[in-house]
Coordinates of C-alpha atoms in Angstrom, one line a residue:
X21 CA 0.0 0.0 0.0
X22 CA 1.1 3.6 -0.7
X23 CA -1.0 5.7 1.6
X24 CA -3.1 5.7 4.8
X25 CA -6.4 5.6 2.8
X26 CA -5.1 2.6 0.9
X27 CA -4.2 1.0 4.2
X28 CA -7.8 1.6 5.3
X29 CA -9.1 0.1 2.1
X30 CA -7.1 -3.0 2.7
X31 CA -8.3 -3.3 6.2
X32 CA -12.0 -3.0 5.1
X33 CA -11.4 -5.7 2.5
X34 CA -9.7 -8.0 5.0
X35 CA -12.2 -7.6 7.9
X36 CA -15.3 -5.7 6.7
X37 CA -17.6 -6.8 9.5
X38 CA -15.1 -6.7 12.4
X39 CA -15.5 -3.9 15.0
X40 CA -13.4 -0.8 14.2
X41 CA -14.5 1.8 16.7
X42 CA -16.7 2.0 19.7
X43 CA -18.2 5.3 20.7
X44 CA -20.3 6.6 23.6
X45 CA -24.0 6.9 23.0
X46 CA -25.6 8.3 26.2
X47 CA -24.6 5.9 28.9
X48 CA -24.0 3.0 26.5
X49 CA -21.5 2.4 23.6
X50 CA -22.2 1.9 19.9
X51 CA -19.9 0.0 17.6
X52 CA -19.0 0.6 14.0
X53 CA -17.6 -2.0 11.6
X54 CA -14.7 -1.3 9.2
X55 CA -17.1 -1.4 6.3
X56 CA -19.3 1.2 8.0
X57 CA -16.2 3.4 8.7
X58 CA -15.3 3.0 5.0
X59 CA -18.7 4.2 3.8
X60 CA -18.6 7.3 6.1
X61 CA -15.1 8.2 5.1
X62 CA -15.9 7.8 1.4
X63 CA -18.9 10.1 1.6
X64 CA -17.1 12.8 3.6
X65 CA -14.1 12.6 1.3
X66 CA -16.3 13.3 -1.8
X67 CA -17.9 16.2 0.1
X68 CA -14.6 17.7 1.0
X69 CA -13.4 17.2 -2.6
X70 CA -16.4 19.3 -3.7
X71 CA -15.2 22.1 -1.4
X72 CA -11.8 22.1 -3.0
X73 CA -9.8 19.6 -0.9
X74 CA -7.3 17.7 -3.0
X75 CA -3.6 17.2 -3.8
X76 CA -1.4 20.0 -2.6
X77 CA -4.1 21.4 -0.3
X78 CA -4.3 21.5 3.5
X79 CA -7.3 21.1 5.7
X80 CA -7.1 21.9 9.4
X81 CA -8.9 20.0 12.2
X82 CA -9.8 21.9 15.3
X83 CA -11.5 19.3 17.4
X84 CA -11.1 17.2 20.6
X85 CA -10.7 13.4 20.4
X86 CA -13.8 11.8 19.1
X87 CA -14.8 9.5 16.2
X88 CA -15.5 12.4 13.8
X89 CA -11.8 13.5 14.2
X90 CA -10.6 10.2 12.8
X91 CA -13.3 10.1 10.0
X92 CA -12.4 13.7 9.0
X93 CA -8.7 12.9 9.0
X94 CA -9.1 9.8 6.8
X95 CA -11.5 11.7 4.5
X96 CA -9.1 14.6 4.1
X97 CA -6.2 12.2 3.3
X98 CA -8.4 10.3 0.8
X99 CA -8.8 13.5 -1.3
X100 CA -5.0 13.7 -1.6
X101 CA -4.9 16.7 0.8
X102 CA -2.9 16.9 4.0
X103 CA -4.3 17.3 7.5
X104 CA -3.1 20.2 9.8
X105 CA -3.8 19.4 13.4
X106 CA -4.7 22.1 15.9
X107 CA -5.2 21.6 19.7
X108 CA -8.8 22.6 20.7
X109 CA -7.3 24.5 23.6
X110 CA -5.3 26.8 21.3
X111 CA -6.3 30.5 21.5
X112 CA -7.8 32.2 18.5
X113 CA -4.4 33.8 17.7
X114 CA -2.6 30.5 17.9
X115 CA -5.2 28.9 15.6
X116 CA -4.8 31.7 13.1
X117 CA -1.1 31.3 13.0
X118 CA -1.3 27.5 12.4
X119 CA -4.0 27.8 9.7
X120 CA -2.2 30.6 7.9
X121 CA 1.3 29.2 8.2
X122 CA 0.1 25.8 6.9
X123 CA -1.9 27.3 4.0
X124 CA -5.1 25.6 5.1
X125 CA -8.2 26.5 3.0
X126 CA -10.7 24.5 4.9
X127 CA -11.1 24.1 8.7
X128 CA -13.1 21.4 10.4
X129 CA -14.2 22.7 13.8
X130 CA -15.8 20.7 16.6
X131 CA -18.7 23.1 17.6
X132 CA -20.0 26.6 17.7
X133 CA -17.5 27.6 20.4
X134 CA -14.6 26.7 18.1
X135 CA -16.3 28.4 15.2
X136 CA -16.7 31.6 17.3
X137 CA -12.9 31.4 17.9
X138 CA -12.3 31.3 14.1
X139 CA -14.9 34.1 13.5
X140 CA -12.9 36.4 15.8
X141 CA -9.9 36.1 13.6
X142 CA -11.7 35.6 10.2
X143 CA -10.0 38.7 8.7
X144 CA -6.6 37.0 9.3
X145 CA -7.8 33.9 7.4
X146 CA -8.4 35.2 3.9
X147 CA -7.6 31.8 2.3
X148 CA -10.1 29.8 4.4
X149 CA -13.1 29.3 2.1
X150 CA -15.2 27.0 4.4
X151 CA -15.5 26.0 8.0
X152 CA -17.1 22.6 8.5
X153 CA -18.7 22.3 11.9
X154 CA -19.2 18.8 13.5
X155 CA -21.7 19.8 16.2
X156 CA -23.1 23.2 15.3
X157 CA -25.1 25.3 12.9
X158 CA -24.4 26.5 9.4
X159 CA -24.1 30.3 8.9
X160 CA -26.2 32.5 6.7
X161 CA -23.2 33.7 4.8
X162 CA -22.2 30.2 3.7
X163 CA -18.8 30.3 5.4
X164 CA -19.8 27.6 7.9
X165 CA -21.4 24.4 6.8
X166 CA -22.3 21.3 8.8
X167 CA -20.5 18.0 8.6
X168 CA -23.8 16.2 8.0
X169 CA -24.7 18.3 5.0
X170 CA -21.2 17.7 3.6
X171 CA -21.4 13.9 3.7
X172 CA -23.1 12.3 0.7
X173 CA -25.7 10.3 2.5
X174 CA -23.3 8.6 4.9
X175 CA -21.1 7.6 1.9
X176 CA -23.3 7.3 -1.1
X177 CA -21.4 8.8 -4.0
X178 CA -23.1 11.1 -6.5
X179 CA -24.4 9.2 -9.5
X180 CA -22.0 11.0 -11.9
X181 CA -18.9 10.0 -9.9
X182 CA -19.2 6.3 -8.9
X183 CA -15.4 5.8 -9.0
X184 CA -14.4 9.2 -7.7
X185 CA -13.3 8.0 -4.3
X186 CA -11.1 5.1 -5.5
X187 CA -9.5 7.3 -8.2
X188 CA -8.5 9.9 -5.5
X189 CA -7.0 7.2 -3.3
X190 CA -5.2 5.5 -6.2
X191 CA -3.5 8.8 -7.1
X192 CA -1.8 9.3 -3.7
X193 CA 1.9 8.6 -3.6
X194 CA 3.7 7.4 -0.5
X195 CA 5.9 10.5 -0.4
X196 CA 3.0 12.8 -0.5
X197 CA 2.4 15.1 2.6
X198 CA -0.1 13.5 5.0
X199 CA 0.1 15.6 8.1
X200 CA 1.3 18.9 9.4
X201 CA 1.7 18.9 13.2
X202 CA 3.0 22.0 14.9
X203 CA 5.5 21.5 17.7
X204 CA 4.4 22.7 21.1
X205 CA 7.0 25.3 21.2
X206 CA 8.6 24.9 24.6
X207 CA 11.4 27.2 23.6
X208 CA 10.1 29.3 20.8
X209 CA 7.9 29.7 17.7
X210 CA 6.0 26.5 16.8
X211 CA 7.2 24.8 13.7
X212 CA 5.1 22.7 11.3
X213 CA 6.5 19.2 11.1
X214 CA 5.9 17.7 7.6
X215 CA 5.1 13.9 7.8
X216 CA 4.3 11.9 4.7
X217 CA 2.1 8.8 4.2
X218 CA 5.2 6.7 4.2
X219 CA 6.4 8.1 7.6
X220 CA 3.2 6.9 9.2
X221 CA 3.0 3.6 7.4
X222 CA 6.6 2.8 8.4
X223 CA 5.9 3.7 12.1
X224 CA 2.7 1.6 12.2
X225 CA 4.4 -1.3 10.4
X226 CA 7.2 -1.2 13.0
X227 CA 4.7 -1.7 15.8
X228 CA 3.0 -4.5 14.0
X229 CA 6.3 -6.2 13.4
X230 CA 7.1 -6.6 17.2
X231 CA 3.7 -8.4 17.7
X232 CA 2.6 -6.2 20.6
X233 CA -1.1 -5.9 19.6
X234 CA -3.7 -8.1 18.0
X235 CA -7.3 -7.8 16.8
X236 CA -8.3 -9.5 20.0
X237 CA -7.3 -6.4 22.0
X238 CA -9.5 -3.5 22.9
X239 CA -7.8 -0.1 22.7
X240 CA -9.1 2.8 24.7
X241 CA -8.2 6.1 23.1
X242 CA -8.6 9.5 24.8
X243 CA -5.2 11.1 24.0
X244 CA -5.3 14.2 21.8
X245 CA -5.4 13.3 18.2
X246 CA -3.8 16.7 17.5
X247 CA -0.6 15.2 19.0
X248 CA 1.7 12.9 17.1
X249 CA 1.3 10.1 19.7
X250 CA -2.5 10.0 19.2
X251 CA -2.1 10.2 15.4
X252 CA 0.3 7.2 15.5
X253 CA -2.2 5.2 17.5
X254 CA -4.9 5.9 14.9
X255 CA -2.8 4.5 12.1
X256 CA -1.4 1.5 14.1
X257 CA -4.9 0.3 15.0
X258 CA -6.0 0.4 11.3
X259 CA -2.9 -1.4 10.3
X260 CA -3.4 -4.3 12.8
X261 CA -7.2 -4.2 12.9
X262 CA -7.5 -3.4 16.6
X263 CA -10.9 -2.1 17.7
X264 CA -10.7 1.3 19.4
X265 CA -13.1 2.8 21.9
X266 CA -12.9 6.6 21.6
X267 CA -13.8 9.2 24.2
X268 CA -11.6 12.3 24.7
X269 CA -13.5 13.5 27.8
X270 CA -10.9 13.5 30.6
X271 CA -13.5 13.5 33.4
X272 CA -14.9 10.2 32.0
X273 CA -11.6 8.2 31.9
X274 CA -12.2 6.4 35.2
X275 CA -15.8 5.5 34.4
X276 CA -14.9 4.5 30.8
X277 CA -12.2 2.1 32.0
X278 CA -14.7 0.3 34.2
X279 CA -17.4 0.1 31.5
X280 CA -15.1 -0.8 28.6
X281 CA -12.6 -3.1 30.3
X282 CA -9.9 -2.4 27.7
X283 CA -6.7 -4.5 27.3
X284 CA -4.5 -1.6 26.1
X285 CA -4.4 2.1 26.9
X286 CA -1.8 4.8 26.1
X287 CA -1.3 7.9 28.3
X288 CA 1.1 10.6 29.2
X289 CA 3.1 10.1 32.4
X290 CA 1.0 12.7 34.2
X291 CA -2.0 10.3 34.3
X292 CA 0.1 7.5 35.9
X293 CA 1.6 10.0 38.4
X294 CA -1.8 11.3 39.4
X295 CA -3.2 7.8 39.9
X296 CA -0.1 6.8 41.9
X297 CA -0.3 9.9 44.0
X298 CA -4.0 9.5 44.7
X299 CA -3.6 6.0 45.9
X300 CA -0.6 6.8 48.1
X301 CA -2.3 9.9 49.6
X302 CA -5.5 7.9 50.3
X303 CA -3.8 5.1 52.2
X304 CA -1.6 7.6 54.1
X305 CA -4.7 9.5 55.2
X306 CA -6.4 6.3 56.4
X307 CA -3.2 5.3 58.2
X308 CA -3.1 2.4 60.7
X309 CA -3.3 -1.2 59.5
X310 CA -4.3 -0.3 55.9
X311 CA -1.2 1.9 55.5
X312 CA 1.1 -0.8 56.9
X313 CA -0.4 -3.4 54.6
X314 CA 0.0 -1.1 51.6
X315 CA 3.6 -0.2 52.4
X316 CA 4.4 -3.9 52.8
X317 CA 2.6 -4.8 49.5
X318 CA 4.4 -2.0 47.6
X319 CA 7.8 -3.1 48.8
X320 CA 7.0 -6.7 47.9
X321 CA 5.9 -5.6 44.4
X322 CA 9.1 -3.6 44.0
X323 CA 11.2 -6.7 44.8
X324 CA 9.3 -8.7 42.2
X325 CA 9.5 -6.0 39.6
X326 CA 13.2 -5.4 40.0
X327 CA 14.0 -9.2 39.9
X328 CA 12.1 -9.5 36.6
X329 CA 14.0 -6.5 35.2
X330 CA 17.3 -8.3 36.1
X331 CA 15.8 -11.4 34.5
X332 CA 16.5 -13.1 37.9
X333 CA 14.4 -15.8 39.5
X334 CA 11.9 -14.6 42.1
X335 CA 12.5 -16.5 45.4
X336 CA 9.6 -18.7 46.5
X337 CA 9.0 -16.7 49.7
X338 CA 8.7 -13.5 47.7
X339 CA 6.3 -15.1 45.3
X340 CA 4.1 -16.3 48.2
X341 CA 4.2 -12.8 49.7
X342 CA 3.4 -11.2 46.4
X343 CA 0.4 -13.5 45.9
X344 CA -0.9 -12.3 49.2
X345 CA -0.2 -8.7 48.4
X346 CA -2.0 -9.1 45.2
X347 CA -5.1 -10.4 46.9
X348 CA -5.1 -7.7 49.5
X349 CA -4.0 -4.6 47.5
X350 CA -3.1 -5.0 43.8
X351 CA -6.2 -6.8 42.6
X352 CA -8.3 -3.8 43.8
X353 CA -6.0 -1.4 41.9
X354 CA -6.3 -3.5 38.7
X355 CA -10.1 -3.5 39.0
X356 CA -10.1 0.3 38.7
X357 CA -8.8 -0.2 35.2
X358 CA -11.4 -2.8 34.3
X359 CA -9.4 -5.8 35.2
X360 CA -8.2 -6.7 31.7
X361 CA -5.3 -4.4 31.0
X362 CA -2.4 -6.3 29.4
X363 CA -0.1 -3.2 29.5
X364 CA -0.1 0.5 29.3
X365 CA 2.0 2.6 26.9
X366 CA 3.5 5.8 28.1
X367 CA 5.0 8.5 25.9
X368 CA 5.2 12.3 25.2
X369 CA 7.3 13.0 28.4
X370 CA 9.6 11.1 30.8
X371 CA 8.0 8.6 33.1
X372 CA 9.3 8.3 36.7
X373 CA 11.0 5.0 37.3
X374 CA 9.5 4.9 40.8
X375 CA 6.0 5.2 39.4
X376 CA 6.7 2.6 36.7
X377 CA 8.0 0.1 39.2
X378 CA 5.0 0.6 41.5
X379 CA 2.6 -0.2 38.7
X380 CA 4.6 -3.1 37.5
X381 CA 4.7 -4.6 41.0
X382 CA 0.9 -4.3 41.0
X383 CA 0.6 -6.3 37.7
X384 CA 0.0 -3.2 35.6
X385 CA 3.1 -2.9 33.4
X386 CA 3.8 0.4 31.7
X387 CA 5.8 0.2 28.5
X388 CA 7.6 3.5 28.1
X389 CA 8.5 4.6 24.6
X390 CA 10.2 7.5 23.0
X391 CA 9.9 9.4 19.8
X392 CA 9.5 13.0 18.5
X393 CA 6.9 14.5 16.3
X394 CA 9.8 14.8 13.9
X395 CA 10.2 11.0 14.0
X396 CA 6.5 10.1 13.6
X397 CA 6.1 9.7 17.4
X398 CA 7.3 6.1 17.6
X399 CA 11.1 5.3 17.6
X400 CA 11.8 3.3 20.8
X401 CA 9.6 1.1 23.0
X402 CA 10.1 -1.3 25.9
X403 CA 9.0 -4.8 25.1
X404 CA 6.8 -6.7 27.6
X405 CA 9.2 -9.6 27.8
X406 CA 12.3 -7.5 28.5
X407 CA 11.1 -4.2 30.1
X408 CA 13.7 -2.2 31.8
X409 CA 12.3 0.9 33.7
X410 CA 14.4 4.0 33.4
X411 CA 14.9 3.3 29.7
X412 CA 12.6 3.8 26.7
X413 CA 13.6 0.4 25.3
X414 CA 15.3 -0.6 22.1
X415 CA 14.6 1.0 18.7
X416 CA 11.5 -0.2 16.8
X417 CA 12.4 -2.2 13.7
X418 CA 13.9 -0.1 11.0
X419 CA 14.8 2.8 13.3
X420 CA 18.5 3.6 13.4
X421 CA 20.1 5.3 16.4
X422 CA 23.5 7.0 17.1
X423 CA 24.8 8.8 20.1
X424 CA 26.8 11.9 19.1
X425 CA 30.1 12.9 20.8
X426 CA 28.3 15.4 23.0
X427 CA 25.7 12.7 24.0
X428 CA 22.9 13.9 21.8
X429 CA 20.6 11.2 20.5
X430 CA 20.4 11.0 16.7
X431 CA 17.7 9.1 14.8
X432 CA 17.6 7.7 11.3
X433 CA 15.1 5.7 9.2
X434 CA 11.9 6.1 7.2
X435 CA 10.0 7.6 10.2
X436 CA 12.0 10.8 10.1
X437 CA 10.1 13.9 8.9
X438 CA 10.4 15.4 5.5
X439 CA 11.2 18.8 7.1
X440 CA 9.8 21.9 8.8
X441 CA 7.2 23.6 6.7
X442 CA 8.6 26.7 5.0
X443 CA 11.7 26.7 7.2
X444 CA 14.7 25.4 5.2
X445 CA 17.4 26.6 7.6
X446 CA 15.8 24.9 10.6
X447 CA 15.2 21.8 8.5
X448 CA 18.9 21.6 7.5
X449 CA 20.0 22.1 11.2
X450 CA 17.6 19.4 12.5
X451 CA 18.6 16.9 9.7
X452 CA 22.3 17.6 9.6
X453 CA 24.4 14.8 8.2
X454 CA 21.3 12.8 7.4
X455 CA 20.3 12.2 11.0
X456 CA 17.5 13.7 13.0
X457 CA 19.1 15.7 15.9
X458 CA 16.7 15.2 18.7
X459 CA 18.0 17.7 21.2
X460 CA 17.9 14.9 23.9
X461 CA 20.9 13.6 25.7
X462 CA 21.1 9.8 26.3
X463 CA 23.1 6.6 26.1
X464 CA 22.5 3.0 25.1
X465 CA 22.9 0.1 27.5
X466 CA 24.4 -3.3 26.6
X467 CA 21.1 -4.6 25.4
X468 CA 20.6 -1.6 23.1
X469 CA 18.0 0.1 25.2
X470 CA 18.0 3.9 25.3
X471 CA 18.3 5.8 28.5
X472 CA 17.4 9.5 28.2
X473 CA 19.1 11.7 30.7
X474 CA 17.7 15.2 29.7
X475 CA 17.1 17.7 27.0
X476 CA 20.4 19.1 25.5
X477 CA 19.2 22.7 25.8
X478 CA 17.6 22.3 29.2
X479 CA 20.6 20.9 31.2
X480 CA 21.3 23.2 34.1
X481 CA 24.9 24.3 34.4
X482 CA 25.5 25.8 37.8
X483 CA 27.8 28.7 38.4
X484 CA 30.3 26.1 39.7
X485 CA 30.4 24.5 36.2
X486 CA 28.4 21.3 37.2
X487 CA 25.7 19.9 35.0
X488 CA 22.3 18.9 36.5
X489 CA 19.4 17.2 34.7
X490 CA 16.3 19.0 35.9
X491 CA 13.6 16.6 34.5
X492 CA 15.2 13.7 36.3
X493 CA 15.0 15.5 39.6
X494 CA 11.5 16.7 38.8
X495 CA 10.3 13.2 38.2
X496 CA 11.9 11.8 41.3
X497 CA 10.4 14.5 43.5
X498 CA 6.9 14.0 42.0
X499 CA 7.1 10.3 42.7
X500 CA 8.2 10.9 46.3
X501 CA 5.5 13.5 47.0
X502 CA 1.9 12.4 46.3
X503 CA 0.7 16.0 46.7
X504 CA 2.8 17.5 43.9
X505 CA 1.2 18.2 40.6
X506 CA 4.3 19.8 38.9
X507 CA 7.9 20.4 40.0
X508 CA 10.1 22.9 38.3
X509 CA 13.9 22.6 39.0
X510 CA 15.9 25.8 38.5
X511 CA 19.6 26.7 38.8
X512 CA 21.2 27.5 35.5
X513 CA 24.1 29.8 36.1
X514 CA 23.1 30.0 39.8
X515 CA 25.1 29.0 42.9
X516 CA 22.8 26.0 43.7
X517 CA 19.6 24.3 42.6
X518 CA 16.1 25.3 43.7
X519 CA 12.6 24.2 42.9
X520 CA 9.0 25.4 42.5
X521 CA 6.3 22.9 43.5
X522 CA 2.6 23.1 42.6
X523 CA -0.1 21.1 44.3
X524 CA -2.6 18.6 43.0
X525 CA -5.6 19.8 44.8
X526 CA -7.7 16.7 44.0
X527 CA -5.2 14.8 46.1
X528 CA -4.4 17.5 48.7
X529 CA -7.9 18.5 49.5
X530 CA -9.0 15.2 51.3
X531 CA -5.7 15.1 53.2
X532 CA -6.0 18.7 54.3
X533 CA -9.6 18.2 55.5
X534 CA -8.5 15.1 57.5
X535 CA -5.6 17.1 59.0
X536 CA -7.9 20.1 59.8
X537 CA -5.8 22.3 57.5
X538 CA -7.2 25.2 55.4
X539 CA -8.7 24.1 52.1
X540 CA -7.8 27.4 50.3
X541 CA -4.7 26.9 48.1
X542 CA -3.3 30.3 49.1
X543 CA -3.4 29.5 52.8
X544 CA -2.3 25.9 52.3
X545 CA 0.8 26.5 50.2
X546 CA 2.5 28.3 53.0
X547 CA 1.3 26.1 55.9
X548 CA 4.1 24.4 57.9
X549 CA 2.4 21.0 57.6
X550 CA 2.3 21.3 53.8
X551 CA 5.9 22.4 53.6
X552 CA 6.9 19.6 55.8
X553 CA 5.4 17.0 53.4
X554 CA 7.2 18.6 50.4
X555 CA 10.4 19.0 52.3
X556 CA 10.4 15.4 53.3
X557 CA 10.1 14.3 49.7
X558 CA 12.9 16.6 48.6
X559 CA 15.2 15.4 51.3
X560 CA 14.5 11.8 50.3
X561 CA 15.5 12.6 46.7
X562 CA 18.5 14.7 47.8
X563 CA 19.9 11.8 49.8
X564 CA 21.3 9.9 46.8
X565 CA 22.3 12.9 44.7
X566 CA 25.7 14.6 44.4
X567 CA 25.8 17.7 46.6
X568 CA 25.7 20.1 43.6
X569 CA 22.5 18.4 42.3
X570 CA 20.6 18.6 45.5
X571 CA 17.6 21.1 45.8
X572 CA 18.6 23.6 48.5
X573 CA 15.4 25.7 48.6
X574 CA 11.9 25.4 47.3
X575 CA 8.6 27.3 47.2
X576 CA 5.1 25.9 47.0
X577 CA 2.9 27.9 44.5
X578 CA -0.7 28.6 45.2
X579 CA -1.7 27.9 41.5
X580 CA -0.9 25.0 39.3
X581 CA 0.9 25.4 35.9
X582 CA -1.6 25.3 33.1
X583 CA -1.9 25.5 29.4
X584 CA -4.0 28.7 29.7
X585 CA -1.3 30.5 31.6
X586 CA 1.3 29.5 29.0
X587 CA 3.3 27.5 31.6
X588 CA 2.4 24.1 29.9
X589 CA 2.3 23.1 26.3
X590 CA -0.9 21.5 25.0
X591 CA 0.8 18.1 25.5
X592 CA 1.5 19.1 29.2
X593 CA 5.2 19.7 29.0
X594 CA 6.6 22.5 31.1
X595 CA 7.5 25.6 29.1
X596 CA 10.6 26.4 31.1
X597 CA 11.2 29.9 29.9
X598 CA 7.5 30.9 30.6
X599 CA 7.7 29.5 34.1
X600 CA 11.0 31.4 34.8
X601 CA 9.5 34.6 33.5
X602 CA 6.2 34.3 35.4
X603 CA 7.8 33.4 38.7
X604 CA 11.0 35.4 38.4
X605 CA 10.5 37.2 41.7
X606 CA 10.2 33.9 43.6
X607 CA 13.2 32.4 41.8
X608 CA 15.4 35.5 42.3
X609 CA 14.4 35.5 45.9
X610 CA 16.0 32.1 46.4
X611 CA 19.4 33.7 45.7
X612 CA 18.9 37.1 47.3
X613 CA 21.4 36.3 50.1

C-alpha cells in the first residue's frame, strides 16, 4: 500500500464486519464495523473534494478526540490533501497562526465555540473558504457548513462520480504530505512538522512487526489526536485491525475504564503519576493497618519488579508474599482499570521509574516509549518480555540510532520527517548529516535500550560548572511527594539548585480536610504541615544525589501550571522559559542572600 487511505481500504477488504470503533451513546456504547467506517469516510471525502480539498491542499482539524476527528482525517487524506492538526485548547491567535502558516483552505471545527474562535480572527484567514462544523449550525453567509450536510448520505457517491473516491485514493503517492503537526514550542515559535504517508506507514508497520497488539485487543483512546502520539495510534490500529473505543472527555476516563474493560491504553506520564499519588495519599490518610499493609505490598511488588528486570528468579518466599499482596491490594487497583489491562503505553514525556515500578509490581506494566513529532512519534519502545524501567527500550524495527560525541541522540530511518514547513534553515539544522538531531541527551545500555538523561538545551549548568538534569529530579520529587502536581527545578548559572512545586488539589484537599488544614490553596501552600510534606520528599531525593545536584530551597505555589497561563504546552510539557519569567520574583528570591 502507498497511503493511509489505501491502508484503510485494505483493512476493510480483510475484515469488513469486524469492530473498528466503539463510541459513547448516552450511557451506552455503539460499535462501527470497518465497512461502516469506509462508507462514512468515502462520503465525507467526496464532500470535501467538492469544497476544493485535494492534492497539494491542506485542511485543518480543530477538534477534541472523538470519532469524527478520525473520520475527518481519513477523508481529508483520501482526497490527496494533508491534515493540519490544531489543539482545541489553542487560542484564536494560535489557531490563526497555524491555519495561515500551513496554508489551510478548509477548517473542520468541533462546535459553535470553536467556530466563534475562528470568527474572531476571520480577517486573518483570507484563504479559508469554508469552515465545516461537527456539532453546530451553518451560517447564513455560507462560510460555515455542517459535517452532516457535507457527507453524501453517509457515503453514497453522486451518480455521476461512482469511481471518484477510489480514483482519488489511487492517485496518492507514499511520499505525499499527509500531516502537518505544529510542535508545542517549549522554547520558541511553533514549527510545522511535515510527515508523509510513508512516515506513518513505516511507524505503524514497526509496531505490527514486534507483535505487541492483535485484533483481539480493545484499545481505549482518549489522548489528543492533534498530538503525534495520538495520530500514530490511529494508524497503528487500522494497520493491525485493533478495535478502538474513543472518548476524549478526561472526566470520563475512570468511568470508561470500568465500563469498557480495555486491554490496552496509552497515556502521558501525568496520568500515571496522578493515579499513583491519589492511591498513596489515600492510604496515608487512612493510616493504621491499611497503611502498613499497603507499604508492605508496595515493597513486595518492587522486589518482584526489580527481579524481573534483572531477569533473575523470584524467590519462593517472595512469590508467596506477592500473591498475598496481590489479593489484599493490587487486585483492587487493577479492578479500577477494568481488570483486563495487558499493559499501558507511556509517551510524550519522561516517566518516573519509581511510578513505573510501583505499577509493574501491581501487575500493571507500563511500556515507556520515545519518539518525537519529527520521527512520527514512535522510535523506541520497551517490550513486555524485556522491560527495563528508566529506559525507553530498544529501537523499533527499521529505526537507526546513534549517540553523538556530546551525548545527543540521533535518529535515522523512514520515520524521520520530510522537514519543517517553510523553514529550510531549521530543517537543515535538524537533519544535519542525514540524521535527526533530537536535542535529547542519552546513552545505550548493553542490550541496546535507550536511556534518556535530559534535554540538551535544558541541562542546568550551575555557576560552579556542574551539569544537572532537571527533568530527572522533577520526576523523582513528584514520585516521592503524592501531593505534587508539577515540579520545576531551577539553577542555570546559579550557585545552587532550587525548585518550584505546585499542588494537585484533587489529592491534597481530602488530606487537608483530614488534617484540619485550610482548604484554600493560598493559605495551604505556606502552611508548615504542607511544607513539611514537600520538604520530606525533597530530602528523600537529595539523599542519593551529588551535593551540587541537591535542591537547596523550594517554594510551593498557590496555583498550578496550566496551558492557559502558558506554563504548559498543550501536551502538558513545562515551558521552562515561561515559568521562569512568570515566577522570576520567587526564583530570584532564592538567591537574594
